[in-house]
Coordinates of C-alpha atoms in Angstrom, one line a residue:
M1 CA 2.9 33.1 9.6
N2 CA -0.3 31.9 7.7
R3 CA -2.2 29.1 8.9
K4 CA -3.8 27.4 6.2
T5 CA -6.7 24.6 5.3
L6 CA -6.7 22.2 2.3
V7 CA -9.1 23.7 -0.4
L8 CA -12.1 21.9 -1.2
P9 CA -11.8 19.3 -4.0
A10 CA -15.1 21.2 -6.0
V11 CA -13.4 24.5 -5.5
A12 CA -9.8 23.1 -6.8
A13 CA -10.7 22.7 -10.0
L14 CA -11.3 26.4 -10.6
L15 CA -7.5 27.3 -8.9
T16 CA -5.8 24.8 -10.9
P17 CA -4.7 27.1 -13.6
L18 CA -3.9 29.6 -10.8
L19 CA -1.6 27.4 -9.1
A20 CA -0.3 26.1 -11.9
G21 CA 1.1 29.2 -13.0
C22 CA 2.9 29.6 -9.1
G23 CA 6.2 28.8 -8.3
G24 CA 8.0 30.8 -10.7
G25 CA 11.6 30.5 -8.6
D26 CA 14.8 28.6 -9.4
K27 CA 13.5 25.2 -10.2
S28 CA 17.1 23.8 -10.3
R29 CA 17.9 24.8 -6.7
A30 CA 16.6 21.7 -4.5
I31 CA 13.8 21.5 -2.4
V32 CA 14.7 20.3 1.0
V33 CA 11.7 18.1 3.3
G34 CA 12.1 16.8 6.3
T35 CA 10.8 13.7 7.9
T36 CA 11.3 11.2 10.6
D37 CA 10.1 8.5 8.8
Q38 CA 13.5 6.0 9.4
F39 CA 14.9 3.5 6.5
I40 CA 17.1 0.5 7.8
A41 CA 18.1 -3.0 5.7
T42 CA 18.4 -5.3 8.4
E43 CA 18.1 -8.8 8.2
D44 CA 15.0 -9.0 8.6
A45 CA 14.2 -6.5 6.3
P46 CA 16.8 -6.1 3.3
A47 CA 14.4 -4.6 0.8
P48 CA 13.0 -1.7 2.4
L49 CA 12.1 -0.1 -1.4
D50 CA 11.4 -3.4 -3.4
P51 CA 7.7 -2.7 -4.3
A52 CA 7.0 -6.7 -3.7
F53 CA 8.2 -5.8 -0.4
A54 CA 7.4 -2.5 0.5
Y55 CA 4.6 -1.6 2.8
D56 CA 4.8 1.5 4.8
T57 CA 4.2 5.0 4.2
G58 CA 7.5 6.3 4.4
A59 CA 8.8 3.7 1.6
W60 CA 5.7 4.3 -0.3
N61 CA 6.8 8.0 -0.4
V62 CA 9.9 7.5 -2.1
L63 CA 8.5 4.5 -4.5
R64 CA 5.6 7.3 -5.9
Q65 CA 8.6 9.7 -7.1
T66 CA 10.6 6.9 -8.8
V67 CA 8.0 4.5 -10.5
Q68 CA 5.3 4.5 -12.5
T69 CA 1.8 3.0 -11.9
L70 CA -0.7 2.8 -14.6
M71 CA -3.1 4.9 -12.9
R72 CA -2.9 7.4 -9.9
V73 CA -5.2 9.0 -7.5
P74 CA -5.4 12.9 -8.5
R75 CA -4.8 15.5 -6.1
G76 CA -7.6 16.7 -4.1
S77 CA -8.3 12.3 -3.9
G78 CA -11.0 11.3 -6.1
Q79 CA -11.3 8.3 -8.6
P80 CA -8.2 7.0 -10.3
V81 CA -6.8 8.9 -13.7
P82 CA -3.8 7.1 -16.1
E83 CA -0.8 7.9 -15.5
A84 CA 1.3 5.1 -17.5
A85 CA -1.8 4.2 -19.1
R86 CA -3.3 6.5 -21.7
S87 CA -6.5 4.7 -21.2
C88 CA -7.9 1.9 -18.9
G89 CA -11.3 0.6 -17.6
F90 CA -13.3 -2.9 -17.4
S91 CA -14.5 -4.8 -20.4
D92 CA -17.1 -6.7 -18.7
K93 CA -19.9 -5.9 -16.4
E94 CA -18.8 -7.9 -13.8
S95 CA -15.5 -5.9 -13.4
E96 CA -13.6 -9.3 -13.6
S97 CA -11.4 -7.9 -16.5
Y98 CA -9.5 -5.2 -16.8
R99 CA -7.6 -3.8 -19.8
C100 CA -5.0 -0.7 -20.0
T101 CA -3.3 0.9 -23.0
L102 CA 0.3 2.2 -21.9
R103 CA 1.1 5.6 -23.5
E104 CA 3.5 5.4 -26.4
G105 CA 7.1 6.3 -26.2
L106 CA 7.5 5.0 -22.8
T107 CA 11.0 4.9 -21.2
F108 CA 12.5 3.5 -18.0
A109 CA 15.1 6.4 -16.9
D110 CA 18.0 4.5 -18.5
G111 CA 15.8 4.8 -21.7
T112 CA 14.8 1.5 -22.1
P113 CA 11.1 0.8 -23.7
V114 CA 8.3 0.0 -20.9
T115 CA 5.7 -2.6 -22.5
A116 CA 2.8 -4.4 -21.3
E117 CA 5.6 -7.4 -20.7
D118 CA 7.1 -5.0 -18.0
V119 CA 3.7 -4.4 -16.5
K120 CA 2.7 -8.3 -16.7
F121 CA 6.3 -9.0 -15.6
S122 CA 6.2 -6.5 -12.2
V123 CA 2.7 -7.5 -10.9
E124 CA 3.7 -11.5 -11.4
R125 CA 6.5 -11.0 -9.7
V126 CA 4.8 -9.6 -6.7
L127 CA 2.7 -12.7 -6.6
A128 CA 5.3 -14.9 -6.9
I129 CA 7.7 -13.7 -4.2
K130 CA 4.2 -13.3 -1.6
S131 CA 6.3 -11.5 1.2
D132 CA 5.2 -11.7 4.5
N133 CA 4.8 -8.1 4.7
G134 CA 1.1 -8.2 3.3
T135 CA 2.3 -6.5 0.4
A136 CA 0.6 -9.3 -2.1
A137 CA -2.7 -9.7 -1.2
L138 CA -3.3 -6.1 -2.5
L139 CA -2.8 -8.1 -6.0
S140 CA -4.2 -11.3 -4.9
N141 CA -7.6 -11.3 -6.9
I142 CA -5.4 -11.4 -10.1
D143 CA -5.7 -14.3 -12.1
T144 CA -3.9 -13.9 -14.9
V145 CA -2.1 -11.4 -16.7
E146 CA -2.6 -11.0 -20.5
T147 CA -0.6 -8.9 -22.8
K148 CA -1.7 -8.0 -26.5
G149 CA 1.1 -6.4 -28.3
D150 CA 3.9 -3.8 -26.7
L151 CA 0.7 -1.7 -25.1
E152 CA -2.3 -3.5 -24.2
V153 CA -2.1 -5.3 -20.9
I154 CA -5.7 -7.2 -19.8
F155 CA -5.6 -8.2 -15.8
H156 CA -8.4 -11.2 -15.4
L157 CA -9.9 -11.3 -11.9
K158 CA -11.0 -13.8 -9.3
T159 CA -14.0 -12.2 -8.4
P160 CA -15.2 -8.9 -8.8
D161 CA -13.5 -5.9 -7.8
A162 CA -15.0 -2.7 -8.3
T163 CA -11.5 -0.8 -6.2
F164 CA -9.0 -2.8 -8.5
P165 CA -8.4 0.9 -9.9
Y166 CA -7.2 1.8 -6.6
K167 CA -5.1 -0.9 -6.3
I168 CA -2.7 -0.4 -9.3
S169 CA -2.3 2.7 -8.8
T170 CA -0.1 1.9 -5.7
P171 CA 3.6 1.3 -5.5
V172 CA 2.6 -2.6 -5.2
A173 CA 2.0 -2.5 -8.8
G174 CA 5.0 0.0 -9.6
I175 CA 6.1 -1.0 -13.2
L176 CA 10.0 -2.3 -12.7
N177 CA 12.2 -3.2 -15.3
K178 CA 13.3 -6.3 -15.4
A179 CA 16.6 -6.1 -16.3
K180 CA 17.3 -4.7 -13.0
Y181 CA 15.0 -7.2 -11.0
D182 CA 14.9 -10.4 -10.5
G183 CA 11.5 -12.2 -10.9
R184 CA 11.5 -14.5 -7.7
K185 CA 14.2 -12.7 -5.4
L186 CA 13.7 -9.5 -3.4
R187 CA 16.2 -6.9 -4.4
E188 CA 18.4 -5.9 -1.5
G189 CA 19.3 -2.0 -0.2
F190 CA 18.1 0.7 -1.2
D191 CA 18.4 1.1 -5.2
V192 CA 15.1 1.8 -7.3
D193 CA 15.0 1.6 -11.4
G194 CA 11.8 3.1 -12.9
S195 CA 9.9 5.4 -15.1
G196 CA 8.6 7.5 -12.5
P197 CA 8.9 11.6 -12.2
Y198 CA 12.2 11.2 -10.5
T199 CA 15.2 9.4 -10.7
M200 CA 17.0 8.5 -7.1
K201 CA 19.8 8.4 -5.3
A202 CA 20.4 7.5 -1.6
E203 CA 22.7 8.5 0.8
T204 CA 23.8 6.0 3.8
D205 CA 25.0 5.6 7.1
G206 CA 25.7 2.2 7.4
D207 CA 22.7 0.3 6.7
K208 CA 20.9 3.7 7.3
V209 CA 19.5 6.4 5.1
T210 CA 20.5 9.7 5.6
K211 CA 19.1 11.9 2.7
F212 CA 17.1 10.7 -0.5
V213 CA 18.5 13.0 -3.7
F214 CA 15.1 13.4 -6.3
T215 CA 16.1 14.6 -9.5
K216 CA 13.7 15.2 -12.8
N217 CA 13.5 12.7 -14.7
A218 CA 14.0 13.8 -18.6
K219 CA 12.9 10.4 -19.9
Y220 CA 9.7 10.5 -17.6
K221 CA 6.3 10.8 -19.8
G222 CA 3.3 10.4 -17.5
D223 CA 0.3 12.3 -16.4
I224 CA 2.2 14.6 -13.6
T225 CA 3.9 18.0 -14.4
L226 CA 7.0 18.4 -11.8
R227 CA 7.1 21.8 -10.4
N228 CA 10.8 21.4 -9.1
D229 CA 14.1 19.8 -10.7
K230 CA 15.4 18.6 -7.7
V231 CA 14.0 17.6 -4.0
E232 CA 16.4 16.3 -1.3
L233 CA 13.9 13.7 1.3
R234 CA 16.2 14.3 4.9
T235 CA 15.4 11.8 7.2
F236 CA 15.6 12.7 11.2
G237 CA 15.6 11.1 14.7
D238 CA 12.4 12.7 15.5
A239 CA 10.3 15.9 15.6
D240 CA 12.3 17.9 17.4
G241 CA 15.8 17.2 15.0
M242 CA 13.1 18.1 12.1
D243 CA 11.4 21.5 13.7
K244 CA 15.2 23.1 14.8
A245 CA 15.9 22.6 11.3
L246 CA 13.1 24.2 9.6
R247 CA 13.3 27.2 12.0
D248 CA 17.0 27.1 11.5
D249 CA 16.5 27.4 7.4
A250 CA 18.4 24.0 7.1
I251 CA 15.2 22.4 5.4
D252 CA 12.3 23.9 3.4
V253 CA 9.5 21.5 4.3
A254 CA 8.3 19.4 7.7
G255 CA 6.5 16.8 6.2
R256 CA 6.1 13.9 8.5
A257 CA 5.8 14.0 11.2
M258 CA 5.0 16.7 13.2
S259 CA 4.6 16.4 16.7
Q260 CA 1.4 18.0 18.4
A261 CA 3.1 20.2 20.5
Q262 CA 5.2 21.5 17.4
I263 CA 1.8 22.0 15.4
R264 CA 0.0 24.1 18.9
E265 CA 3.1 26.2 19.2
L266 CA 3.2 27.5 15.5
T267 CA -0.6 27.9 15.7
E268 CA -0.8 30.0 19.1
K269 CA 2.9 31.5 18.2
P270 CA 3.5 32.0 14.2
Q271 CA 6.8 32.7 13.0
E272 CA 7.8 35.0 10.8
G273 CA 8.2 32.8 7.6
I274 CA 7.1 29.2 8.2
D275 CA 3.3 28.9 7.1
L276 CA 1.5 25.7 9.0
T277 CA -0.9 24.0 6.7
E278 CA -3.8 21.8 7.7
T279 CA -4.5 18.8 5.3
P280 CA -7.6 15.9 5.1
G281 CA -6.2 12.8 6.7
L282 CA -7.3 9.1 6.6
E283 CA -4.5 7.6 9.5
I284 CA -5.9 5.8 12.2
R285 CA -4.4 4.1 15.1
Y286 CA -5.3 1.2 16.2
L287 CA -4.0 -1.9 19.0
G288 CA -3.9 -5.2 17.4
F289 CA -3.9 -8.7 18.9
N290 CA -2.3 -11.9 17.9
T291 CA -5.8 -14.1 19.0
K292 CA -3.9 -17.1 19.5
A293 CA -1.8 -15.5 22.2
P294 CA -2.8 -17.1 25.6
A295 CA -2.9 -13.3 27.5
V296 CA -5.7 -12.3 24.8
E297 CA -7.0 -15.5 23.2
E298 CA -10.4 -15.8 25.1
K299 CA -12.5 -13.3 23.3
A300 CA -13.6 -12.0 26.8
V301 CA -10.2 -10.3 27.6
R302 CA -10.0 -8.6 24.2
Q303 CA -14.4 -7.5 24.7
A304 CA -13.1 -6.1 28.4
M305 CA -10.4 -3.8 27.0
A306 CA -12.7 -2.5 24.4
S307 CA -15.1 -1.8 27.1
V308 CA -13.0 0.5 29.6
V309 CA -10.6 2.2 27.1
D310 CA -11.1 6.0 27.1
R311 CA -10.1 7.4 23.6
G312 CA -11.9 10.4 24.7
R313 CA -9.5 11.0 27.6
L314 CA -6.6 9.3 25.4
V315 CA -6.6 11.7 22.7
D316 CA -7.2 15.0 24.8
Q317 CA -4.3 13.6 27.2
V318 CA -2.2 13.2 24.1
Y319 CA -2.9 14.6 20.9
G320 CA -5.5 17.2 21.5
P321 CA -7.5 19.1 18.4
T322 CA -5.1 17.0 16.1
A323 CA -6.6 13.8 16.2
E324 CA -10.4 12.6 17.5
P325 CA -11.7 9.2 18.8
L326 CA -12.6 6.4 16.6
Y327 CA -15.4 3.5 17.2
S328 CA -14.4 1.6 14.0
L329 CA -11.5 0.3 11.3
I330 CA -13.2 2.7 9.0
P331 CA -12.6 6.6 9.6
S332 CA -16.0 9.0 10.2
S333 CA -14.4 10.8 6.3
I334 CA -14.7 7.2 4.5
T335 CA -17.9 5.8 3.1
G336 CA -19.4 3.0 5.3
H337 CA -18.4 4.4 8.5
A338 CA -20.2 2.9 11.4
T339 CA -19.5 3.8 15.3
S340 CA -19.8 0.1 15.9
F341 CA -17.5 -0.1 19.1
I342 CA -19.5 2.5 20.9
D343 CA -22.6 1.2 19.8
T344 CA -21.5 -2.4 21.1
Y345 CA -20.1 -1.3 24.2
G346 CA -21.2 2.1 24.9
Q347 CA -19.1 4.6 27.3
P348 CA -16.1 3.2 29.2
N349 CA -17.3 0.8 31.7
P350 CA -15.3 -1.1 34.2
A351 CA -18.4 -3.0 35.8
K352 CA -19.7 -4.2 32.4
A353 CA -16.0 -5.3 31.8
A354 CA -15.6 -7.4 35.2
K355 CA -19.2 -9.2 34.3
I356 CA -17.6 -9.8 30.8
L357 CA -15.0 -11.1 32.5
R358 CA -16.1 -13.0 35.1
D359 CA -18.9 -14.5 33.0
A360 CA -16.1 -16.1 30.8
G361 CA -14.4 -17.5 33.5
V362 CA -11.4 -15.5 33.3
Q363 CA -9.0 -14.8 36.7
T364 CA -8.4 -10.8 36.9
P365 CA -6.1 -8.6 36.8
V366 CA -5.2 -10.4 33.3
K367 CA -1.1 -9.7 33.0
V368 CA -0.9 -8.3 29.7
T369 CA 2.0 -6.5 27.6
L370 CA 1.3 -3.6 24.8
H371 CA 3.9 -3.4 22.8
Y372 CA 4.3 -0.2 20.5
T373 CA 7.1 1.2 18.0
T374 CA 9.3 4.1 19.4
D375 CA 10.3 5.9 16.3
H376 CA 7.8 5.1 13.9
Y377 CA 4.6 7.3 14.3
G378 CA 5.7 10.1 16.2
T379 CA 7.0 11.1 19.4
E380 CA 3.3 10.7 21.3
T381 CA 3.2 7.3 21.0
A382 CA 5.0 6.6 23.9
E383 CA 3.2 9.1 26.0
E384 CA -0.2 7.2 24.6
F385 CA 0.9 3.9 25.7
E386 CA 1.6 4.9 29.2
A387 CA -2.0 6.4 29.1
L388 CA -3.3 3.5 27.8
R389 CA -1.8 1.6 30.7
A390 CA -3.2 3.6 33.0
Q391 CA -6.6 3.3 32.1
L392 CA -6.6 -0.1 32.3
N393 CA -4.7 -0.5 35.4
A394 CA -7.0 1.8 37.1
T395 CA -9.7 -0.5 36.5
K396 CA -8.0 -3.4 38.9
L397 CA -8.9 -5.8 35.9
F398 CA -5.8 -5.6 34.4
D399 CA -1.9 -5.8 35.1
A400 CA -0.9 -4.2 32.0
R401 CA 3.0 -3.4 31.2
I402 CA 4.4 -1.6 27.9
Q403 CA 7.8 -2.0 25.9
G404 CA 8.8 0.4 23.1
T405 CA 10.3 -1.3 20.6
E406 CA 12.4 0.3 17.1
W407 CA 10.5 -0.2 13.9
S408 CA 12.7 -2.3 12.1
K409 CA 12.4 -5.0 15.5
F410 CA 9.5 -4.3 16.1
R411 CA 7.5 -4.7 13.0
P412 CA 9.3 -8.4 12.5
A413 CA 8.6 -9.2 15.9
Q414 CA 5.0 -8.4 15.3
K415 CA 4.6 -10.8 12.2
R416 CA 6.1 -13.2 13.8
G417 CA 3.0 -13.6 16.5
D418 CA 5.5 -12.6 19.2
Y419 CA 3.4 -9.8 20.8
A420 CA -0.1 -10.6 22.2
V421 CA -1.1 -6.8 22.0
Y422 CA 0.7 -4.4 20.3
G423 CA -0.1 -1.0 18.6
L424 CA -0.1 0.3 14.6
G425 CA -1.5 3.2 12.6
W426 CA -2.7 2.7 9.0
F427 CA -2.2 5.0 6.2
P428 CA -4.5 3.6 3.8
D429 CA -3.4 2.4 0.2
Y430 CA -6.2 4.3 -1.6
P431 CA -9.4 6.0 0.0
D432 CA -12.4 3.2 -0.1
P433 CA -13.6 1.6 3.3
D434 CA -12.5 -2.0 1.5
N435 CA -8.7 -0.8 2.4
Y436 CA -9.9 -0.7 6.0
V437 CA -11.1 -3.7 6.1
A438 CA -9.2 -6.4 3.8
P439 CA -6.2 -5.3 5.1
F440 CA -7.3 -6.8 8.4
L441 CA -9.7 -9.1 7.5
D442 CA -8.8 -10.5 4.1
S443 CA -6.6 -13.7 3.4
D444 CA -2.3 -12.7 3.5
N445 CA -3.5 -9.4 5.5
F446 CA -1.1 -6.7 6.6
L447 CA -0.9 -8.0 10.7
N448 CA -0.4 -11.7 9.4
T449 CA -3.1 -12.4 11.8
P450 CA -4.2 -16.0 13.2
Y451 CA -8.0 -14.4 13.6
V452 CA -10.3 -15.9 10.6
N453 CA -14.1 -15.2 10.2
Q454 CA -15.1 -16.9 7.3
S455 CA -18.5 -15.2 6.9
V456 CA -16.1 -12.0 6.1
R457 CA -13.3 -13.5 4.2
D458 CA -15.9 -16.4 1.6
R459 CA -18.9 -13.5 1.8
L460 CA -18.5 -9.8 2.8
I461 CA -15.8 -8.7 1.2
P462 CA -16.3 -10.4 -2.3
Q463 CA -19.9 -8.9 -2.2
S464 CA -18.2 -5.3 -0.8
R465 CA -16.3 -5.5 -4.2
R466 CA -19.1 -6.1 -6.1
E467 CA -20.6 -2.5 -6.4
A468 CA -19.2 0.1 -8.7
D469 CA -21.1 2.5 -6.8
R470 CA -19.2 2.5 -3.1
N471 CA -22.5 4.2 -1.3
A472 CA -24.6 0.8 -2.2
A473 CA -21.7 -1.0 -0.3
T474 CA -22.5 0.3 3.0
P475 CA -24.7 -2.3 4.3
V476 CA -22.2 -4.7 4.0
Y477 CA -19.5 -3.0 5.5
E478 CA -21.7 -2.3 8.5
Q479 CA -21.8 -5.9 8.7
I480 CA -18.4 -6.1 8.8
Q481 CA -18.1 -3.7 11.7
K482 CA -20.4 -5.2 14.1
I483 CA -18.4 -8.4 13.1
V484 CA -15.0 -6.8 14.5
A485 CA -16.4 -4.9 17.6
K486 CA -18.0 -8.5 18.4
D487 CA -14.6 -10.6 18.1
V488 CA -11.7 -7.7 18.7
P489 CA -9.4 -8.6 16.4
V490 CA -8.2 -5.1 16.1
L491 CA -9.4 -2.2 18.6
P492 CA -9.1 1.2 16.7
L493 CA -8.3 4.1 19.2
W494 CA -8.3 7.5 17.2
Q495 CA -8.1 8.9 13.7
G496 CA -5.9 11.9 12.9
K497 CA -5.3 15.2 11.1
Q498 CA -2.3 16.1 9.0
Y499 CA -0.2 19.2 9.1
V500 CA 2.9 20.0 7.0
A501 CA 5.4 22.9 8.0
A502 CA 7.3 25.1 5.2
R503 CA 8.8 28.3 4.2
D504 CA 6.5 30.7 3.0
D505 CA 8.6 30.6 -0.3
V506 CA 7.7 27.2 -1.0
T507 CA 4.4 26.7 -3.1
G508 CA 2.2 23.8 -3.9
V509 CA 2.5 22.5 0.5
E510 CA -1.5 21.9 0.3
W511 CA -1.2 19.3 -2.4
A512 CA 1.8 17.7 -1.5
L513 CA 0.7 15.5 1.6
N514 CA -2.8 13.6 -0.1
T515 CA -5.5 12.2 2.2
S516 CA -3.3 8.6 2.3
S517 CA -0.5 10.6 3.7
D518 CA 1.6 10.7 0.0
L519 CA 4.0 12.9 -0.3
L520 CA 3.8 14.4 -3.9
L521 CA 7.1 15.8 -4.0
W522 CA 6.3 16.8 -7.7
E523 CA 3.7 19.4 -6.4
L524 CA 6.4 21.6 -4.6
G525 CA 7.9 24.6 -6.3
R526 CA 9.5 28.1 -5.2
G527 CA 7.7 31.5 -5.7
T528 CA 4.8 33.7 -4.8
A529 CA 1.1 31.5 -4.7

């Protein structure tokens, strides 16, 4: 076994010709990838793969293979590049008008031509449906969509937004065949019709997907080069099952999400024929609060929790070297990062927390339940919440309990506001500080939170988006992070690294999982790198 790390983007360009020539094995034999993501159609979420609803990493990893977007983030990250578009760019200095020209000859997988009207339909459909999953928020700054002929589409924005190219590179802006999708209604089930690099067939057991089969789309025209003809994405109930399948040679790649114990074992006790690859990651984990719930409505309760949670001990106890403490919503590797929580509260201090509660007239111990999902973020989540409960209860200031729920029920309950405190992870839609702020604090946000700070929504977020030079927006993001640390609508805990384990005859593994945890299945091939 070899331990690999992802090459730096600066070196990547030098290696591209070599990598492109690799994987000379049998392209027709399916590469089998494992995942612990679950895909379930429920009464609360009957359309998990509709771009107007889908807003989790697992669903996006299916959509990225099957629907095209005008732009895409290239391998190794960086600024978005044209995909379904031949060219895109702002046509004004204020970043309020964004013009794209489609590639000629684009068709959906069934042969229907892709036109500018399809782009307009797809975007306006998301805004019209405005699902409660927060998806539409990514496109909410669009005022109108104009088409000129079959190939040109112009987005007129309400306010300047230098991050807009990133937003239309996400599956929410996927181009759909309007003959297959209702403009006002979600498409239930697991069918997807697009013009992406693969067609897809889902195999199900009742309302749950067991396997996705991706087959090369012969009609695809775009910026992506496929290094295989077929990929199977198989779902596993837990990381142990996926790990066993890899060791038994039943799958070729173990993707999301390996456990910390498995990563350690493959590092310390290499297995013949299996390579472990570490790739840069931008995942964060945090506690969210329903700031209208009686248990945590008083800001002092949330501040007291922020004063006693020991992130370093939590990471050491549960995640080891696969994670590091996080003291802001914006992770350390993203422009604009600050350490606002440690700057505000210092090291864990029960005495400081007691004073905060006492000054606010809050009686102790504060009774609170910490809710987490049992089947979405990996096997360590339960252990993490047991550790958090122990930390809170050790102060005698809290009487904390924990409750685990499967994702298909957890997420709808969280959106309804059923939970006062809940744990979530965030895998960025695009690698920009805006995507660690707006989904939590802007209107129509992912959390469906009752927390509102008008200065952040009306002044600071719009101000940050005016800066085409993202480094110039750093002072604005620092202000936002200070406000979050003071009000504590969310409590950042840690940021993670990413690992993929694969059979040693599989190539392209280092590119197949990008910093946003997107599976880029077209990068995988067979042969000798």
